[in-house]
CSV table of C-alpha atoms in Angstrom, one decimal:
chain,number,residue,atom,x,y,z
B,1146,MET,CA,0.0,0.2,-0.1
B,1147,THR,CA,1.4,2.9,-1.0
B,1148,ARG,CA,1.2,6.0,1.4
B,1149,GLY,CA,-1.3,7.7,-0.1
B,1150,GLU,CA,-3.4,4.9,0.0
B,1151,GLY,CA,-3.0,4.6,2.9
B,1152,ALA,CA,-3.9,9.2,3.4
B,1153,ALA,CA,-7.2,7.9,2.2
B,1154,GLN,CA,-7.9,4.6,3.6
B,1155,GLN,CA,-7.9,7.2,7.0
B,1156,MET,CA,-9.4,10.1,5.1
B,1157,GLN,CA,-12.4,11.7,7.3
B,1158,MET,CA,-16.3,11.3,6.3
B,1159,ASN,CA,-17.5,14.6,5.5
B,1160,HIS,CA,-20.6,16.4,6.5
B,1161,ILE,CA,-22.6,15.3,3.6
B,1162,GLU,CA,-21.2,11.4,3.5
B,1163,ARG,CA,-22.2,10.6,6.9
B,1164,LEU,CA,-25.4,11.5,6.1
B,1165,PHE,CA,-25.8,9.6,3.8
B,1166,ALA,CA,-24.3,6.7,5.6
B,1167,ALA,CA,-26.3,7.0,7.9
B,1168,SER,CA,-29.5,6.7,5.8
B,1169,LEU,CA,-27.4,3.1,4.1
B,1170,PHE,CA,-26.6,2.0,7.4
B,1171,ARG,CA,-30.4,1.8,9.1
B,1172,MET,CA,-31.5,0.1,5.8
B,1173,LYS,CA,-29.0,-2.6,6.2
B,1174,VAL,CA,-29.2,-3.1,9.8
B,1175,ALA,CA,-32.8,-3.1,9.7
B,1176,ASP,CA,-33.0,-6.3,8.3
B,1177,LEU,CA,-30.5,-8.9,10.6
B,1178,THR,CA,-31.6,-10.7,13.6
B,1179,ASP,CA,-29.7,-13.0,15.8
B,1180,ASN,CA,-26.6,-14.4,14.7
B,1181,ALA,CA,-26.0,-11.9,11.6
B,1182,PHE,CA,-27.2,-8.6,13.9
B,1183,GLN,CA,-24.2,-10.4,16.9
B,1184,ASP,CA,-21.7,-10.7,13.8
B,1185,PHE,CA,-22.5,-7.0,12.6
B,1186,PHE,CA,-22.2,-5.9,16.1
B,1187,ASP,CA,-18.9,-7.3,16.4
B,1188,LEU,CA,-17.8,-5.7,13.1
B,1189,ILE,CA,-18.5,-2.5,15.0
B,1190,MET,CA,-17.2,-2.3,17.7
B,1191,SER,CA,-14.1,-4.0,16.7
B,1192,LEU,CA,-13.7,-1.1,13.9
B,1193,THR,CA,-13.7,0.9,17.4
B,1194,ASP,CA,-12.5,0.3,19.9
B,1195,ALA,CA,-9.6,-1.6,19.5
B,1196,SER,CA,-10.2,-3.9,23.1
B,1197,TYR,CA,-12.9,-5.4,22.1
B,1198,ILE,CA,-13.1,-9.6,21.7
B,1199,ALA,CA,-16.2,-11.3,20.2
B,1200,ILE,CA,-16.6,-14.1,22.3
B,1201,LYS,CA,-18.3,-17.1,20.7
B,1202,SER,CA,-19.5,-20.0,22.1
B,1203,ALA,CA,-16.6,-22.4,23.4
B,1204,GLY,CA,-18.6,-26.6,23.0
B,1205,LYS,CA,-19.4,-28.0,27.0
B,1206,LEU,CA,-17.3,-24.4,27.8
B,1207,GLY,CA,-19.8,-22.4,26.0
B,1208,ASP,CA,-19.7,-18.3,26.5
B,1209,LEU,CA,-19.3,-18.1,29.8
B,1210,SER,CA,-22.4,-15.6,29.6
B,1211,ALA,CA,-20.6,-12.6,27.8
B,1212,ASP,CA,-20.9,-12.2,23.9
B,1213,GLY,CA,-18.5,-9.2,23.6
B,1214,LEU,CA,-16.2,-7.9,26.1
B,1215,SER,CA,-13.8,-4.9,25.8
B,1216,VAL,CA,-10.9,-5.3,27.7
B,1217,ASP,CA,-9.9,-1.9,27.9
B,1218,ARG,CA,-13.3,-0.1,28.8
B,1219,ARG,CA,-14.1,-2.8,31.1
B,1220,GLU,CA,-17.8,-3.6,29.4
B,1221,LEU,CA,-19.4,-6.8,29.3
B,1222,TYR,CA,-22.1,-7.3,25.9
B,1223,ALA,CA,-25.0,-9.5,26.0
B,1224,CYS,CA,-26.5,-9.0,22.6
B,1225,TYR,CA,-30.1,-9.9,21.9
B,1226,ALA,CA,-31.2,-9.3,18.7
B,1227,PRO,CA,-34.7,-11.4,17.9
B,1228,GLN,CA,-36.7,-11.8,14.8
B,1229,THR,CA,-40.1,-10.8,16.7
B,1230,PHE,CA,-39.7,-9.1,20.3
B,1231,ASP,CA,-40.9,-11.0,23.2
B,1232,ALA,CA,-40.9,-9.2,26.2
B,1233,ARG,CA,-40.5,-11.8,28.5
B,1234,GLU,CA,-37.5,-13.7,26.5
B,1235,ALA,CA,-36.0,-10.0,26.3
B,1236,SER,CA,-36.0,-10.1,30.9
B,1237,ARG,CA,-35.0,-13.6,31.3
B,1238,LYS,CA,-32.3,-12.9,28.9
B,1239,PHE,CA,-30.9,-10.1,30.7
B,1240,ARG,CA,-30.9,-11.8,33.9
B,1241,SER,CA,-29.1,-15.3,32.4
B,1242,ASP,CA,-26.4,-13.7,31.4
B,1243,LEU,CA,-26.3,-11.0,33.8
B,1244,ALA,CA,-26.2,-13.1,36.5
B,1245,GLY,CA,-23.6,-15.6,34.3
B,1246,ALA,CA,-21.1,-13.1,34.1
B,1247,VAL,CA,-20.8,-12.2,37.4
B,1248,ALA,CA,-20.1,-15.8,38.7
B,1249,LYS,CA,-17.7,-16.5,36.1
B,1250,ARG,CA,-16.5,-12.9,34.6
B,1251,SER,CA,-16.9,-10.9,37.7
B,1252,GLU,CA,-12.5,-9.6,37.5
B,1253,ALA,CA,-13.4,-8.7,33.8
B,1254,PHE,CA,-16.3,-5.7,33.7
B,1255,SER,CA,-17.4,-3.2,36.0
B,1256,THR,CA,-20.5,-2.0,32.8
B,1257,PHE,CA,-22.6,-4.5,32.3
B,1258,ILE,CA,-24.5,-3.1,28.6
B,1259,PHE,CA,-27.2,-5.2,27.1
B,1260,ALA,CA,-26.9,-4.3,23.1
B,1261,HIS,CA,-30.3,-5.1,20.7
B,1262,ASN,CA,-31.9,-4.4,17.5
B,1263,ASP,CA,-34.7,-2.2,18.5
B,1264,ARG,CA,-33.9,2.2,17.3
B,1265,ARG,CA,-36.6,2.7,19.7
B,1266,GLY,CA,-34.4,2.3,23.6
B,1267,LEU,CA,-35.6,-0.4,26.5
B,1268,HIS,CA,-38.7,-1.7,26.1
B,1269,PRO,CA,-40.4,-1.7,29.8
B,1270,THR,CA,-39.7,-4.5,31.1
B,1271,VAL,CA,-36.4,-4.2,30.6
B,1272,SER,CA,-35.6,-0.8,31.9
B,1273,GLU,CA,-37.4,-2.5,34.6
B,1274,GLU,CA,-34.9,-5.4,34.3
B,1275,MET,CA,-31.9,-2.5,35.0
B,1276,SER,CA,-33.4,-0.6,36.7
B,1277,GLU,CA,-33.7,-3.9,39.8
B,1278,ALA,CA,-30.0,-4.4,39.0
B,1279,ARG,CA,-28.8,-1.6,39.4
B,1280,ALA,CA,-29.8,-2.1,43.7
B,1281,ARG,CA,-28.9,-5.3,43.7
B,1282,TYR,CA,-25.4,-4.6,41.5
B,1283,PRO,CA,-24.0,-1.4,43.2
B,1284,ASP,CA,-20.6,-1.9,42.1
B,1285,LEU,CA,-21.6,-2.1,38.4
B,1286,SER,CA,-23.1,0.0,35.8
B,1287,PHE,CA,-25.7,-0.8,33.9
B,1288,GLN,CA,-26.0,0.2,29.9
B,1289,GLU,CA,-27.9,-0.2,26.9
B,1290,CYS,CA,-26.6,0.3,23.2
B,1291,ASN,CA,-29.4,0.3,20.7
B,1292,THR,CA,-29.5,0.8,17.3
B,1293,ALA,CA,-29.2,4.2,17.0
B,1294,ARG,CA,-26.0,4.3,19.6
B,1295,LEU,CA,-24.3,2.1,17.4
B,1296,ARG,CA,-24.5,4.0,14.1
B,1297,GLY,CA,-23.1,6.5,16.2
B,1298,ARG,CA,-19.9,5.0,16.3
B,1299,PHE,CA,-19.8,3.6,13.1
B,1300,LEU,CA,-20.3,7.2,12.3
B,1301,SER,CA,-17.3,8.0,13.6
B,1302,LEU,CA,-15.5,5.4,11.1
B,1303,PRO,CA,-13.5,6.5,8.1
B,1304,ARG,CA,-15.1,6.6,5.3
B,1305,ALA,CA,-13.4,3.8,3.1
B,1306,GLU,CA,-14.0,1.3,6.6
B,1307,ALA,CA,-18.0,2.8,6.2
B,1308,GLU,CA,-17.9,1.4,2.7
B,1309,ASP,CA,-16.2,-1.9,3.7
B,1310,VAL,CA,-19.4,-1.9,6.2
B,1311,LEU,CA,-21.3,-0.6,4.4
B,1312,GLY,CA,-20.3,-3.2,0.8
B,1313,ARG,CA,-20.8,0.2,-1.4
B,1314,PRO,CA,-19.3,3.0,-1.7
B,1315,LEU,CA,-21.3,5.8,-0.6
B,1316,PRO,CA,-23.6,7.7,-3.1
B,1317,VAL,CA,-22.8,11.1,-3.9
B,1318,ASP,CA,-26.6,11.9,-5.2
B,1319,MET,CA,-29.3,10.6,-2.9
B,1320,VAL,CA,-31.9,11.9,-1.3
B,1321,VAL,CA,-32.6,11.9,2.1
B,1322,SER,CA,-35.1,13.1,3.5
B,1323,VAL,CA,-34.6,12.3,7.3
B,1324,GLY,CA,-31.1,12.4,8.7
B,1325,VAL,CA,-31.8,11.9,12.2
B,1326,GLU,CA,-34.1,8.9,12.2
B,1327,ASP,CA,-34.9,9.7,16.1
B,1328,LEU,CA,-35.7,12.7,15.9
B,1329,THR,CA,-38.9,11.5,13.3
B,1330,GLU,CA,-41.3,11.0,15.9
B,1331,LEU,CA,-40.3,14.4,17.1
B,1332,LEU,CA,-40.3,16.3,14.2
B,1333,GLU,CA,-44.1,15.2,13.2
B,1334,ASP,CA,-44.7,15.8,16.9
B,1335,LEU,CA,-43.8,19.6,16.7
B,1336,GLU,CA,-45.6,19.9,13.6
B,1337,ALA,CA,-49.4,18.2,14.3
B,1338,ARG,CA,-48.4,21.3,17.5
B,1339,SER,CA,-50.3,18.0,19.2
B,1340,THR,CA,-47.9,17.3,22.6
B,1341,PRO,CA,-49.6,18.7,26.1
B,1342,VAL,CA,-48.0,21.0,27.8
B,1343,ALA,CA,-46.9,22.6,31.9
B,1344,GLY,CA,-47.6,26.0,31.3
B,1345,PRO,CA,-48.4,28.4,28.6
B,1346,LEU,CA,-46.2,28.5,25.2
B,1347,ASP,CA,-46.2,31.8,25.4
B,1348,ALA,CA,-44.5,32.7,28.1
B,1349,PRO,CA,-41.1,34.8,27.9
B,1350,LEU,CA,-38.1,32.9,27.6
B,1351,GLU,CA,-34.7,33.6,28.3
B,1352,VAL,CA,-32.2,33.8,25.6
B,1353,PRO,CA,-29.2,33.8,26.0
B,1354,ALA,CA,-27.4,37.4,24.1
B,1355,ASP,CA,-23.9,37.1,24.6
B,1356,LYS,CA,-24.1,33.6,23.0
B,1357,LEU,CA,-26.0,34.8,19.8
B,1358,GLU,CA,-24.1,37.6,19.3
B,1359,THR,CA,-20.5,35.4,19.8
B,1360,ASN,CA,-21.5,33.0,17.1
B,1361,ARG,CA,-22.3,36.4,14.9
B,1362,PHE,CA,-24.8,34.7,13.1
B,1363,SER,CA,-27.4,37.2,11.1
B,1364,PRO,CA,-30.8,38.3,11.9
B,1365,GLU,CA,-32.5,36.4,10.2
B,1366,THR,CA,-31.5,32.8,11.9
B,1367,GLU,CA,-31.0,35.8,15.4
B,1368,ASP,CA,-34.9,35.5,14.8
B,1369,GLU,CA,-34.9,31.6,13.9
B,1370,ILE,CA,-33.8,30.4,16.7
B,1371,VAL,CA,-35.6,33.3,19.1
B,1372,ARG,CA,-39.0,31.4,17.0
B,1373,GLY,CA,-37.8,28.6,17.7
B,1374,LEU,CA,-37.3,28.5,21.6
B,1375,LYS,CA,-40.8,29.2,22.0
B,1376,GLU,CA,-41.8,25.3,21.1
B,1377,SER,CA,-38.9,24.7,23.6
B,1378,PRO,CA,-41.4,23.2,26.8
B,1379,ARG,CA,-43.3,21.3,23.7
B,1380,ILE,CA,-39.7,19.7,23.6
B,1381,SER,CA,-39.3,19.0,27.2
B,1382,ALA,CA,-42.7,17.7,27.9
B,1383,TYR,CA,-42.2,15.6,24.4
B,1384,TYR,CA,-39.3,13.6,26.1
B,1385,GLU,CA,-40.5,13.4,30.0
B,1386,MET,CA,-43.0,11.4,28.2
B,1387,ARG,CA,-41.1,8.5,26.6
B,1388,ARG,CA,-40.1,5.5,27.8
B,1389,ASP,CA,-36.7,5.9,27.2
B,1390,PRO,CA,-35.7,8.8,30.4
B,1391,GLU,CA,-32.1,8.9,28.3
B,1392,GLU,CA,-33.5,9.5,25.3
B,1393,LYS,CA,-32.5,13.4,25.2
B,1394,GLU,CA,-29.1,13.6,26.8
B,1395,ASP,CA,-28.9,10.5,24.1
B,1396,VAL,CA,-29.7,12.1,21.0
B,1397,ALA,CA,-28.2,16.0,22.8
B,1398,ALA,CA,-24.8,14.1,22.9
B,1399,ARG,CA,-25.1,12.9,19.2
B,1400,ILE,CA,-26.2,16.7,18.0
B,1401,ASN,CA,-23.0,17.7,20.1
B,1402,GLU,CA,-20.6,15.3,18.6
B,1403,GLU,CA,-22.3,17.0,15.4
B,1404,TYR,CA,-22.4,20.1,15.9
B,1405,ARG,CA,-18.4,19.3,16.3
B,1406,ARG,CA,-17.8,17.8,13.5
B,1407,ILE,CA,-19.0,19.9,11.5
B,1408,ARG,CA,-17.2,23.0,13.5
B,1409,GLN,CA,-13.7,21.3,12.5
B,1410,GLU,CA,-15.1,21.1,8.9
B,1411,THR,CA,-16.1,25.0,9.0
B,1412,GLU,CA,-16.3,28.0,11.8
B,1413,ASP,CA,-19.3,29.7,10.4
B,1414,SER,CA,-22.1,29.8,12.6
B,1415,GLU,CA,-24.3,31.1,9.0
B,1416,THR,CA,-23.0,27.0,7.5
B,1417,ILE,CA,-22.3,25.2,10.7
B,1418,TRP,CA,-26.4,25.9,10.9
B,1419,PHE,CA,-27.3,24.9,7.6
B,1420,LEU,CA,-25.8,22.0,8.0
B,1421,LEU,CA,-27.5,21.0,11.4
B,1422,GLU,CA,-30.4,21.4,9.7
B,1423,THR,CA,-29.1,19.5,6.7
B,1424,TRP,CA,-28.5,16.3,9.1
B,1425,VAL,CA,-32.1,16.5,11.3
B,1426,MET,CA,-34.4,16.6,7.9
B,1427,GLY,CA,-32.1,15.0,5.1
B,1428,ASN,CA,-31.1,17.1,2.4
B,1429,GLN,CA,-34.6,16.2,0.1
B,1430,LEU,CA,-36.7,20.0,-0.4
B,1431,GLN,CA,-38.7,19.9,2.9
B,1432,ALA,CA,-42.3,21.9,3.5
B,1433,ILE,CA,-42.3,25.0,6.0
B,1434,ALA,CA,-43.6,23.3,8.6
B,1435,ARG,CA,-40.9,20.8,8.5
B,1436,ARG,CA,-38.5,23.0,8.7
B,1437,ARG,CA,-39.6,25.3,11.5
B,1438,ALA,CA,-39.9,22.3,13.4
B,1439,CYS,CA,-36.3,21.7,12.7
B,1440,SER,CA,-35.5,24.6,13.8
B,1441,ALA,CA,-37.1,24.9,17.0
B,1442,ILE,CA,-35.1,21.4,17.5
B,1443,LEU,CA,-32.0,23.5,16.9
B,1444,ALA,CA,-32.6,26.7,19.3
B,1445,HIS,CA,-33.7,23.8,22.0
B,1446,PHE,CA,-30.4,22.5,22.4
B,1447,PHE,CA,-28.6,26.0,21.4
B,1448,GLU,CA,-29.9,27.2,24.5
B,1449,GLN,CA,-29.1,23.7,26.5
B,1450,CYS,CA,-25.6,24.2,25.5
B,1451,ASP,CA,-25.3,21.5,23.7
B,1452,ILE,CA,-24.3,22.9,19.9
B,1453,PHE,CA,-22.7,27.0,19.4
B,1454,GLU,CA,-20.1,28.3,22.0
B,1455,ARG,CA,-20.3,30.9,24.5
B,1456,PRO,CA,-17.7,33.0,25.5
B,1457,ILE,CA,-16.0,31.7,28.1
B,1458,GLY,CA,-16.1,33.3,31.8
B,1459,SER,CA,-18.5,35.3,30.9
B,1460,ARG,CA,-22.0,36.6,32.6
B,1461,ALA,CA,-25.6,35.4,31.9
B,1462,SER,CA,-26.1,38.7,30.4
B,1463,GLU,CA,-29.5,37.0,28.0
B,1464,ARG,CA,-32.9,39.2,27.3
B,1465,ALA,CA,-36.2,38.2,27.8
B,1466,VAL,CA,-38.1,36.9,24.6
B,1467,ARG,CA,-41.9,38.0,24.7
């Protein structure tokens, strides 16, 4: 391999390529169940964690109650990816693998991660199992890994490795209607304006004026952010009703990660805002209601300080918006 070829293989995906790659990943993982899903899971983990070990069953020894193990991070993975989800079986799998791992591999891990193929998050019954496990094993940490979190790992890969995983080159002319599938329901909810909120939507909201000034938005974008913030109570109410209490935190982390990636390509705030809109909505022309919903989501996470910069050491000089 030449130096040029090696450099090309390590080239990171740009913003548009990640958008396409995310869409192709969703299509690929949607059809994977059972061993096929676990093999794919092992591949992504091995590419993104050099200390990850995919554990296969070995005769009478079995797999010692682990489907995968990150040695450096001390994380043990149990995979559940059935063709048809069964809450009782999922709970049994969680309890069985956890009990077996504690008995057989207690020195190897400090975090137990339940990996599954449901992009929406843990089923309530499994979530309850995890809560009970936290109380039963206070020295252990517990997490889930759904397909959305696995996709986050995938999108950190260099372009050549991502293309190898997908089994095809990234296209340059693909139209994507939704960039972040996890936000589809929230976008639709905001468009329909159906979520109940605790207080009046026209209550005064605090906008971080110093943050707006620091990022040098155009007056039009500033107005868009201010308008979007009026939907912030609705967004907060939406996440309060979700079955996964960590969903908002996960979305915020992914938005922040994408913002940081884009900012490595450009520091122009207007361009960053546009590319974040593309990341949320896709690159297909959208109706005004969908664009306003997207602006509300970005404004919410802007106000929460998950995206864009705030002056270092600044005081909270803010203005009320009515």
